Amino acid sequence: MASLLPVLGEWLEFAVRWTHVTTAIVWIGTSFYFIALDLGLRRPPGLPEGVRGDEWQVHGGGFYHIRKYMVAPAELPEHLTWFKWESYATWMSGFALLCVLYYAHPELYLIDKEVMELSNEAAIAISAASIVIGWFAYDLICRSRFGDDNTRLMLFLYVVLVAMAWGFSQIFTGRAAFVHLGSITATIMSANVFLVIIPNQRIVTRDLKAGRTPEPKYGRIAGQRSTHNNYLTLPVIFLMLSNHYPLAFATKYSWVIASLIFPIGVLIRIYFNNAHARKGRNIWPWLAATALFLVIVWLSTMPAVLTGAVVLTPTERRLAASHHFEAVQEAVLTRCLVCHAEEPVWEGIHRPPKGIVLETEEQILRNARLVYMQAGRSRAMPPGNIAGMEDKERRLIAVWYEEGQQ
């Protein structure tokens, strides 16, 4: 049974990640659609009182006539569709993924002892607390008088995000730093929906049912939070995908790279928002975004921060003491170092994939589970078996790891 646990864990991670990606696609798609719809509204003559604008759209062979009320219609329609579960499901599946990956294996994904000496419990506590505190701090600033000026507020929030990017790089692994910056931002976005936008819409709905005229402030507050969500979406997507690209997170200036992603996302959204609002398709946002991206590419070539722990866990000590370890190490050094070295020799690969280096005993032991899953239990590595790993070597890796779990 012990040998099946890593396999079941891998499939659990896959299922949760699949759910997270699926719900995120639905949420982002819905969000982008309504932003485009709102910006594309026009006010032709003859619209009823209270209607801000309307728009005609065509899709799938049918025509749609859509209207937006500035506050609310005079009477509540019988059938009203709420857009909220996409956001909630995205956050819940994202937090579940954080648990099954980072919280279940903090010594591998959260902690870099050369960055900060942390226990597993401390690393998880810092992670969870930062997400909660991040939301309350953001919400408090938005509700303050300082938050009345949305431009001033967003500039200040960007400064805070830069400080957070630097702070996480001083606590966690580079990979975890990026993911936590994305997690806090995604939590802000989802909590905006759950704790501000939907409750405000419910207040308006109750007023309509009671025959009262809804106050415009609720729509204004919800609109501010929706604007924030609009500009934060693309940076969050980058940060969540970054764990697949060590050139982004495993370099000396990774926190600067993370900081530059936010203005790039804002620039891209500015382009599309202007296009949807029929203000033209100016090319300058793309030029500015490209220039910032080239800066990121340059920063990624700076010397990497070397990582890797030498303090072994009880499981790693058992694996090191196994009589199979010498043969396993030889197989890894022979078949895997073409890519998983500080300076890969495979043409076109300039950094070890996912930042995983397998040059020393400690590095092999620390990444034993990944070696087992990718090369022992499956044939995922080496890609296309470019290094010619033999079946007996794969069986040896599997036996070595499974015996070490007992």
Short mmCIF file of C-alpha atoms in Angstrom, two decimals:
data_model
loop_
_atom_site.label_atom_id
_atom_site.label_comp_id
_atom_site.label_asym_id
_atom_site.label_seq_id
_atom_site.Cartn_x
_atom_site.Cartn_y
_atom_site.Cartn_z
CA MET A 1 0.00 0.00 0.00
CA ALA A 2 2.87 2.36 0.83
CA SER A 3 4.12 2.15 -2.74
CA LEU A 4 0.74 3.33 -4.03
CA LEU A 5 0.63 6.48 -1.91
CA PRO A 6 2.93 8.55 -4.19
CA VAL A 7 0.88 7.46 -7.22
CA LEU A 8 -2.41 8.35 -5.53
CA GLY A 9 -0.90 11.65 -4.39
CA GLU A 10 0.19 12.44 -7.94
CA TRP A 11 -3.30 11.76 -9.30
CA LEU A 12 -4.89 13.79 -6.51
CA GLU A 13 -2.66 16.72 -7.44
CA PHE A 14 -3.54 16.26 -11.11
CA ALA A 15 -7.29 16.18 -10.36
CA VAL A 16 -7.15 19.28 -8.18
CA ARG A 17 -4.96 21.14 -10.69
CA TRP A 18 -7.33 20.20 -13.53
CA THR A 19 -10.31 21.45 -11.51
CA HIS A 20 -8.47 24.67 -10.70
CA VAL A 21 -7.53 25.36 -14.31
CA THR A 22 -11.06 24.57 -15.53
CA THR A 23 -12.81 26.83 -13.03
CA ALA A 24 -10.25 29.58 -13.61
CA ILE A 25 -10.94 29.50 -17.35
CA VAL A 26 -14.67 29.86 -16.68
CA TRP A 27 -14.19 32.70 -14.18
CA ILE A 28 -11.70 34.63 -16.29
CA GLY A 29 -13.77 34.15 -19.42
CA THR A 30 -16.89 35.45 -17.71
CA SER A 31 -15.00 38.38 -16.18
CA PHE A 32 -13.40 39.40 -19.46
CA TYR A 33 -16.71 39.12 -21.28
CA PHE A 34 -18.51 41.47 -18.89
CA ILE A 35 -15.64 43.97 -18.92
CA ALA A 36 -15.79 44.01 -22.73
CA LEU A 37 -19.58 44.28 -22.64
CA ASP A 38 -19.54 47.15 -20.17
CA LEU A 39 -16.96 49.11 -22.16
CA GLY A 40 -18.80 48.50 -25.42
CA LEU A 41 -22.17 49.86 -24.30
CA ARG A 42 -23.66 52.75 -26.30
CA ARG A 43 -26.54 55.08 -25.48
CA PRO A 44 -28.71 55.57 -28.56
CA PRO A 45 -31.84 57.76 -28.40
CA GLY A 46 -34.99 56.25 -26.93
CA LEU A 47 -33.53 54.16 -24.12
CA PRO A 48 -35.73 53.82 -21.02
CA GLU A 49 -34.88 55.87 -17.94
CA GLY A 50 -32.16 54.34 -15.79
CA VAL A 51 -30.58 52.41 -18.67
CA ARG A 52 -26.91 53.31 -19.03
CA GLY A 53 -26.58 51.83 -22.50
CA ASP A 54 -27.21 48.83 -24.69
CA GLU A 55 -25.35 46.70 -27.21
CA TRP A 56 -26.19 44.30 -29.99
CA GLN A 57 -24.07 41.15 -30.29
CA VAL A 58 -24.07 38.16 -32.58
CA HIS A 59 -22.82 34.70 -31.70
CA GLY A 60 -23.61 31.14 -32.71
CA GLY A 61 -26.09 32.18 -35.36
CA GLY A 62 -28.19 34.29 -33.00
CA PHE A 63 -28.51 37.98 -32.14
CA TYR A 64 -28.45 39.32 -28.59
CA HIS A 65 -29.76 42.67 -27.37
CA ILE A 66 -28.21 43.55 -23.99
CA ARG A 67 -28.98 46.49 -21.70
CA LYS A 68 -27.27 47.73 -18.54
CA TYR A 69 -29.10 49.64 -15.82
CA MET A 70 -27.09 52.29 -14.01
CA VAL A 71 -28.33 51.17 -10.59
CA ALA A 72 -31.16 48.68 -11.09
CA PRO A 73 -34.37 48.26 -13.08
CA ALA A 74 -37.62 49.55 -11.63
CA GLU A 75 -38.76 45.98 -10.98
CA LEU A 76 -36.71 42.89 -10.26
CA PRO A 77 -36.94 40.36 -13.13
CA GLU A 78 -38.28 36.91 -12.29
CA HIS A 79 -35.17 35.11 -13.54
CA LEU A 80 -31.83 36.61 -12.52
CA THR A 81 -28.48 34.91 -13.21
CA TRP A 82 -25.72 35.44 -10.64
CA PHE A 83 -22.08 35.07 -11.60
CA LYS A 84 -20.25 34.01 -8.45
CA TRP A 85 -19.59 30.27 -8.28
CA GLU A 86 -16.90 30.51 -10.94
CA SER A 87 -14.89 32.71 -8.58
CA TYR A 88 -15.54 30.63 -5.47
CA ALA A 89 -14.69 27.33 -7.15
CA THR A 90 -11.45 28.79 -8.56
CA TRP A 91 -10.28 29.96 -5.14
CA MET A 92 -11.28 26.76 -3.32
CA SER A 93 -9.58 24.50 -5.87
CA GLY A 94 -6.52 26.78 -5.83
CA PHE A 95 -6.26 26.56 -2.05
CA ALA A 96 -6.72 22.79 -2.26
CA LEU A 97 -3.81 22.65 -4.72
CA LEU A 98 -1.70 24.74 -2.33
CA CYS A 99 -2.47 22.18 0.39
CA VAL A 100 -1.77 18.98 -1.58
CA LEU A 101 1.44 20.35 -3.08
CA TYR A 102 3.06 22.99 -0.87
CA TYR A 103 1.60 22.14 2.54
CA ALA A 104 1.96 18.38 2.03
CA HIS A 105 5.62 18.75 0.97
CA PRO A 106 6.87 21.98 2.59
CA GLU A 107 10.45 20.73 2.82
CA LEU A 108 10.49 20.39 -0.96
CA TYR A 109 8.38 23.29 -2.23
CA LEU A 110 8.26 25.91 0.54
CA ILE A 111 11.53 25.81 2.44
CA ASP A 112 14.96 26.72 1.18
CA LYS A 113 17.30 26.53 4.18
CA GLU A 114 19.82 28.75 2.41
CA VAL A 115 17.16 31.47 2.29
CA MET A 116 15.66 31.00 5.77
CA GLU A 117 15.79 28.23 8.38
CA LEU A 118 12.16 27.27 8.92
CA SER A 119 10.34 24.28 10.35
CA ASN A 120 7.57 22.77 8.25
CA GLU A 121 4.95 24.10 10.67
CA ALA A 122 6.39 27.62 10.63
CA ALA A 123 6.53 27.73 6.82
CA ILE A 124 2.89 26.63 6.52
CA ALA A 125 1.80 29.11 9.20
CA ILE A 126 3.56 32.01 7.45
CA SER A 127 2.00 30.96 4.16
CA ALA A 128 -1.57 30.79 5.49
CA ALA A 129 -1.23 33.96 7.58
CA SER A 130 0.10 35.98 4.65
CA ILE A 131 -2.93 35.09 2.55
CA VAL A 132 -5.40 36.08 5.28
CA ILE A 133 -3.55 39.26 6.30
CA GLY A 134 -3.13 40.25 2.64
CA TRP A 135 -6.89 40.35 2.11
CA PHE A 136 -7.72 42.27 5.31
CA ALA A 137 -5.01 44.85 4.67
CA TYR A 138 -6.22 45.40 1.10
CA ASP A 139 -9.87 45.64 2.14
CA LEU A 140 -9.06 48.10 4.92
CA ILE A 141 -7.18 50.38 2.53
CA CYS A 142 -10.01 50.24 -0.03
CA ARG A 143 -12.60 51.19 2.61
CA SER A 144 -10.51 54.08 3.93
CA ARG A 145 -10.65 57.62 2.60
CA PHE A 146 -7.33 56.96 0.93
CA GLY A 147 -9.17 54.48 -1.30
CA ASP A 148 -11.59 57.10 -2.63
CA ASP A 149 -9.08 57.99 -5.35
CA ASN A 150 -8.83 54.79 -7.39
CA THR A 151 -5.67 55.81 -9.29
CA ARG A 152 -3.84 56.71 -6.09
CA LEU A 153 -5.07 53.49 -4.51
CA MET A 154 -3.84 51.27 -7.34
CA LEU A 155 -0.40 52.92 -7.38
CA PHE A 156 -0.08 52.37 -3.64
CA LEU A 157 -1.21 48.75 -3.96
CA TYR A 158 1.46 48.18 -6.58
CA VAL A 159 4.13 49.44 -4.19
CA VAL A 160 2.78 47.01 -1.59
CA LEU A 161 2.90 44.13 -4.10
CA VAL A 162 6.54 44.94 -4.92
CA ALA A 163 7.38 44.89 -1.21
CA MET A 164 5.59 41.54 -0.86
CA ALA A 165 7.51 40.10 -3.82
CA TRP A 166 10.78 41.03 -2.13
CA GLY A 167 9.59 39.79 1.26
CA PHE A 168 8.55 36.36 0.02
CA SER A 169 11.90 35.98 -1.76
CA GLN A 170 13.56 36.37 1.68
CA ILE A 171 11.42 33.62 3.24
CA PHE A 172 10.50 30.89 0.76
CA THR A 173 11.92 29.15 -2.28
CA GLY A 174 11.71 31.21 -5.48
CA ARG A 175 8.92 28.98 -6.74
CA ALA A 176 6.89 29.39 -3.54
CA ALA A 177 7.50 33.15 -3.50
CA PHE A 178 5.85 33.52 -6.90
CA VAL A 179 2.97 31.20 -6.03
CA HIS A 180 2.24 33.04 -2.78
CA LEU A 181 2.26 36.42 -4.45
CA GLY A 182 -0.24 34.97 -6.92
CA SER A 183 -2.26 33.33 -4.13
CA ILE A 184 -2.67 36.58 -2.22
CA THR A 185 -3.67 38.43 -5.38
CA ALA A 186 -6.14 35.70 -6.35
CA THR A 187 -7.57 35.72 -2.82
CA ILE A 188 -8.12 39.47 -3.09
CA MET A 189 -9.93 38.96 -6.39
CA SER A 190 -12.18 36.15 -5.15
CA ALA A 191 -12.87 37.85 -1.81
CA ASN A 192 -13.84 40.97 -3.75
CA VAL A 193 -16.57 38.91 -5.34
CA PHE A 194 -17.59 37.01 -2.19
CA LEU A 195 -17.39 39.81 0.40
CA VAL A 196 -18.05 42.99 -1.58
CA ILE A 197 -19.51 42.65 -5.08
CA ILE A 198 -22.14 39.96 -4.44
CA PRO A 199 -23.23 41.36 -1.01
CA ASN A 200 -23.67 44.82 -2.56
CA GLN A 201 -25.73 43.32 -5.36
CA ARG A 202 -27.88 41.53 -2.78
CA ILE A 203 -28.51 44.84 -0.98
CA VAL A 204 -29.71 46.33 -4.26
CA THR A 205 -31.89 43.27 -4.87
CA ARG A 206 -33.49 43.52 -1.41
CA ASP A 207 -34.20 47.22 -1.92
CA LEU A 208 -35.94 46.46 -5.19
CA LYS A 209 -38.09 43.74 -3.62
CA ALA A 210 -39.05 46.12 -0.80
CA GLY A 211 -39.97 48.87 -3.26
CA ARG A 212 -37.07 51.10 -2.25
CA THR A 213 -34.74 52.93 -4.64
CA PRO A 214 -31.26 51.37 -4.31
CA GLU A 215 -28.37 53.66 -3.34
CA PRO A 216 -25.85 54.22 -6.15
CA LYS A 217 -22.89 53.81 -3.75
CA TYR A 218 -23.21 50.03 -3.72
CA GLY A 219 -22.75 49.84 -7.46
CA ARG A 220 -19.86 52.31 -7.27
CA ILE A 221 -18.02 50.22 -4.66
CA ALA A 222 -18.60 47.01 -6.59
CA GLY A 223 -17.37 48.72 -9.74
CA GLN A 224 -14.10 49.71 -8.05
CA ARG A 225 -13.42 46.13 -6.95
CA SER A 226 -14.32 44.81 -10.41
CA THR A 227 -11.80 47.21 -11.93
CA HIS A 228 -9.10 45.88 -9.62
CA ASN A 229 -9.98 42.31 -10.58
CA ASN A 230 -9.79 43.24 -14.25
CA TYR A 231 -6.21 44.50 -14.01
CA LEU A 232 -4.97 41.79 -11.63
CA THR A 233 -6.09 38.81 -13.71
CA LEU A 234 -3.18 38.53 -16.15
CA PRO A 235 -0.43 38.89 -13.50
CA VAL A 236 -2.11 36.14 -11.46
CA ILE A 237 -2.12 33.81 -14.47
CA PHE A 238 1.60 34.43 -15.02
CA LEU A 239 2.45 33.84 -11.36
CA MET A 240 0.47 30.61 -11.23
CA LEU A 241 2.11 29.29 -14.41
CA SER A 242 5.58 30.41 -13.33
CA ASN A 243 6.32 27.22 -11.36
CA HIS A 244 6.89 25.49 -14.70
CA TYR A 245 9.59 28.00 -15.70
CA PRO A 246 12.60 28.27 -13.38
CA LEU A 247 14.01 31.09 -15.52
CA ALA A 248 11.33 33.22 -13.89
CA PHE A 249 11.55 32.19 -10.23
CA ALA A 250 15.02 30.63 -9.74
CA THR A 251 17.17 33.66 -10.48
CA LYS A 252 18.83 36.29 -8.31
CA TYR A 253 16.33 38.99 -9.29
CA SER A 254 13.18 36.89 -9.21
CA TRP A 255 11.34 39.42 -7.01
CA VAL A 256 12.03 42.15 -9.59
CA ILE A 257 10.70 39.87 -12.32
CA ALA A 258 7.54 39.28 -10.28
CA SER A 259 7.16 43.03 -9.76
CA LEU A 260 7.41 43.78 -13.48
CA ILE A 261 4.69 41.28 -14.34
CA PHE A 262 2.01 43.52 -12.81
CA PRO A 263 2.56 46.55 -15.10
CA ILE A 264 2.82 44.21 -18.08
CA GLY A 265 -0.59 42.77 -17.22
CA VAL A 266 -2.04 46.25 -16.76
CA LEU A 267 -0.67 47.41 -20.12
CA ILE A 268 -2.21 44.46 -21.95
CA ARG A 269 -5.58 45.06 -20.28
CA ILE A 270 -5.37 48.78 -21.19
CA TYR A 271 -5.01 47.80 -24.84
CA PHE A 272 -8.03 45.49 -24.81
CA ASN A 273 -10.14 47.82 -22.66
CA ASN A 274 -9.51 50.67 -25.11
CA ALA A 275 -10.35 48.40 -28.02
CA HIS A 276 -13.63 47.28 -26.40
CA ALA A 277 -14.49 50.90 -25.65
CA ARG A 278 -13.89 51.72 -29.34
CA LYS A 279 -11.07 54.14 -28.46
CA GLY A 280 -8.79 52.65 -31.05
CA ARG A 281 -6.15 49.94 -31.06
CA ASN A 282 -3.06 51.92 -30.13
CA ILE A 283 0.10 49.84 -30.28
CA TRP A 284 1.97 51.63 -27.45
CA PRO A 285 0.75 49.31 -24.63
CA TRP A 286 2.17 46.32 -26.50
CA LEU A 287 5.46 48.11 -27.15
CA ALA A 288 5.78 49.05 -23.48
CA ALA A 289 4.84 45.52 -22.37
CA THR A 290 7.39 44.02 -24.76
CA ALA A 291 10.12 46.33 -23.45
CA LEU A 292 9.37 45.26 -19.86
CA PHE A 293 9.33 41.60 -20.90
CA LEU A 294 12.75 41.98 -22.50
CA VAL A 295 13.98 43.41 -19.20
CA ILE A 296 12.63 40.26 -17.52
CA VAL A 297 14.46 38.07 -20.03
CA TRP A 298 17.69 39.95 -19.30
CA LEU A 299 17.20 39.67 -15.54
CA SER A 300 16.69 35.91 -15.85
CA THR A 301 20.24 35.56 -17.19
CA MET A 302 21.71 37.01 -14.00
CA PRO A 303 23.51 34.50 -11.71
CA ALA A 304 21.07 32.13 -10.09
CA VAL A 305 20.71 31.73 -6.36
CA LEU A 306 22.02 28.27 -5.56
CA THR A 307 19.62 26.21 -3.49
CA GLY A 308 19.55 22.78 -1.94
CA ALA A 309 19.42 21.48 1.63
CA VAL A 310 22.03 19.25 3.20
CA VAL A 311 19.99 18.39 6.30
CA LEU A 312 18.25 15.12 5.48
CA THR A 313 14.82 14.04 6.67
CA PRO A 314 14.35 10.56 8.23
CA THR A 315 13.01 9.25 4.90
CA GLU A 316 15.97 10.74 3.01
CA ARG A 317 18.36 9.12 5.48
CA ARG A 318 16.73 5.73 4.87
CA LEU A 319 17.06 6.24 1.12
CA ALA A 320 20.71 7.25 1.52
CA ALA A 321 21.41 4.13 3.59
CA SER A 322 19.79 1.78 1.07
CA HIS A 323 22.11 -0.68 -0.63
CA HIS A 324 20.41 0.36 -3.90
CA PHE A 325 21.39 4.02 -3.57
CA GLU A 326 24.80 3.79 -5.22
CA ALA A 327 23.29 2.18 -8.33
CA VAL A 328 20.39 4.65 -8.36
CA GLN A 329 22.81 7.56 -8.10
CA GLU A 330 24.82 6.20 -11.02
CA ALA A 331 21.66 5.87 -13.12
CA VAL A 332 20.59 9.42 -12.30
CA LEU A 333 24.03 10.89 -12.98
CA THR A 334 24.23 8.99 -16.27
CA ARG A 335 20.72 9.62 -17.58
CA CYS A 336 19.51 12.87 -16.01
CA LEU A 337 22.41 15.33 -15.87
CA VAL A 338 22.15 16.25 -19.55
CA CYS A 339 19.33 18.56 -18.34
CA HIS A 340 19.29 18.53 -14.53
CA ALA A 341 22.68 20.12 -13.92
CA GLU A 342 23.66 23.64 -12.93
CA GLU A 343 24.85 24.04 -16.53
CA PRO A 344 22.81 21.66 -18.73
CA VAL A 345 24.59 20.29 -21.78
CA TRP A 346 21.46 19.65 -23.83
CA GLU A 347 21.24 22.18 -26.64
CA GLY A 348 18.60 24.82 -26.07
CA ILE A 349 18.30 24.23 -22.29
CA HIS A 350 20.07 26.95 -20.33
CA ARG A 351 18.63 26.27 -16.89
CA PRO A 352 17.70 22.94 -15.24
CA PRO A 353 13.96 22.25 -15.87
CA LYS A 354 11.83 23.41 -12.93
CA GLY A 355 15.05 24.38 -11.17
CA ILE A 356 15.77 20.74 -10.23
CA VAL A 357 19.48 19.90 -10.04
CA LEU A 358 20.59 16.28 -9.51
CA GLU A 359 24.37 16.58 -9.31
CA THR A 360 24.95 15.63 -5.66
CA GLU A 361 23.72 12.97 -3.27
CA GLU A 362 21.76 15.55 -1.30
CA GLN A 363 20.05 16.90 -4.41
CA ILE A 364 19.04 13.41 -5.53
CA LEU A 365 17.70 12.54 -2.08
CA ARG A 366 15.79 15.81 -1.80
CA ASN A 367 14.11 15.19 -5.16
CA ALA A 368 13.69 11.43 -4.63
CA ARG A 369 9.90 11.53 -4.95
CA LEU A 370 10.07 13.38 -8.26
CA VAL A 371 12.74 11.01 -9.60
CA TYR A 372 10.54 8.09 -8.55
CA MET A 373 7.37 9.49 -10.15
CA GLN A 374 8.98 10.78 -13.35
CA ALA A 375 11.55 8.04 -14.06
CA GLY A 376 10.62 5.08 -11.86
CA ARG A 377 6.84 4.87 -11.87
CA SER A 378 6.47 6.46 -15.29
CA ARG A 379 8.55 7.03 -18.39
CA ALA A 380 8.06 10.80 -18.40
CA MET A 381 11.79 11.35 -17.89
CA PRO A 382 14.09 11.58 -19.66
CA PRO A 383 11.83 13.20 -22.31
CA GLY A 384 11.54 10.80 -25.21
CA ASN A 385 14.12 8.74 -23.31
CA ILE A 386 16.82 10.84 -24.94
CA ALA A 387 19.38 9.59 -22.44
CA GLY A 388 18.50 5.94 -23.02
CA MET A 389 17.40 4.99 -19.50
CA GLU A 390 16.88 1.23 -19.36
CA ASP A 391 13.88 -0.55 -17.86
CA LYS A 392 16.05 -2.22 -15.22
CA GLU A 393 17.21 1.24 -14.09
CA ARG A 394 13.60 2.38 -13.79
CA ARG A 395 12.71 -0.73 -11.77
CA LEU A 396 15.73 -0.10 -9.53
CA ILE A 397 14.61 3.49 -8.84
CA ALA A 398 11.09 2.27 -8.02
CA VAL A 399 12.32 -0.47 -5.64
CA TRP A 400 14.76 1.92 -3.96
CA TYR A 401 12.12 4.58 -3.29
CA GLU A 402 9.35 2.20 -2.23
CA GLU A 403 11.63 0.40 0.23
CA GLY A 404 12.62 3.74 1.70
CA GLN A 405 8.98 4.54 2.53
CA GLN A 406 8.58 1.45 4.73
#
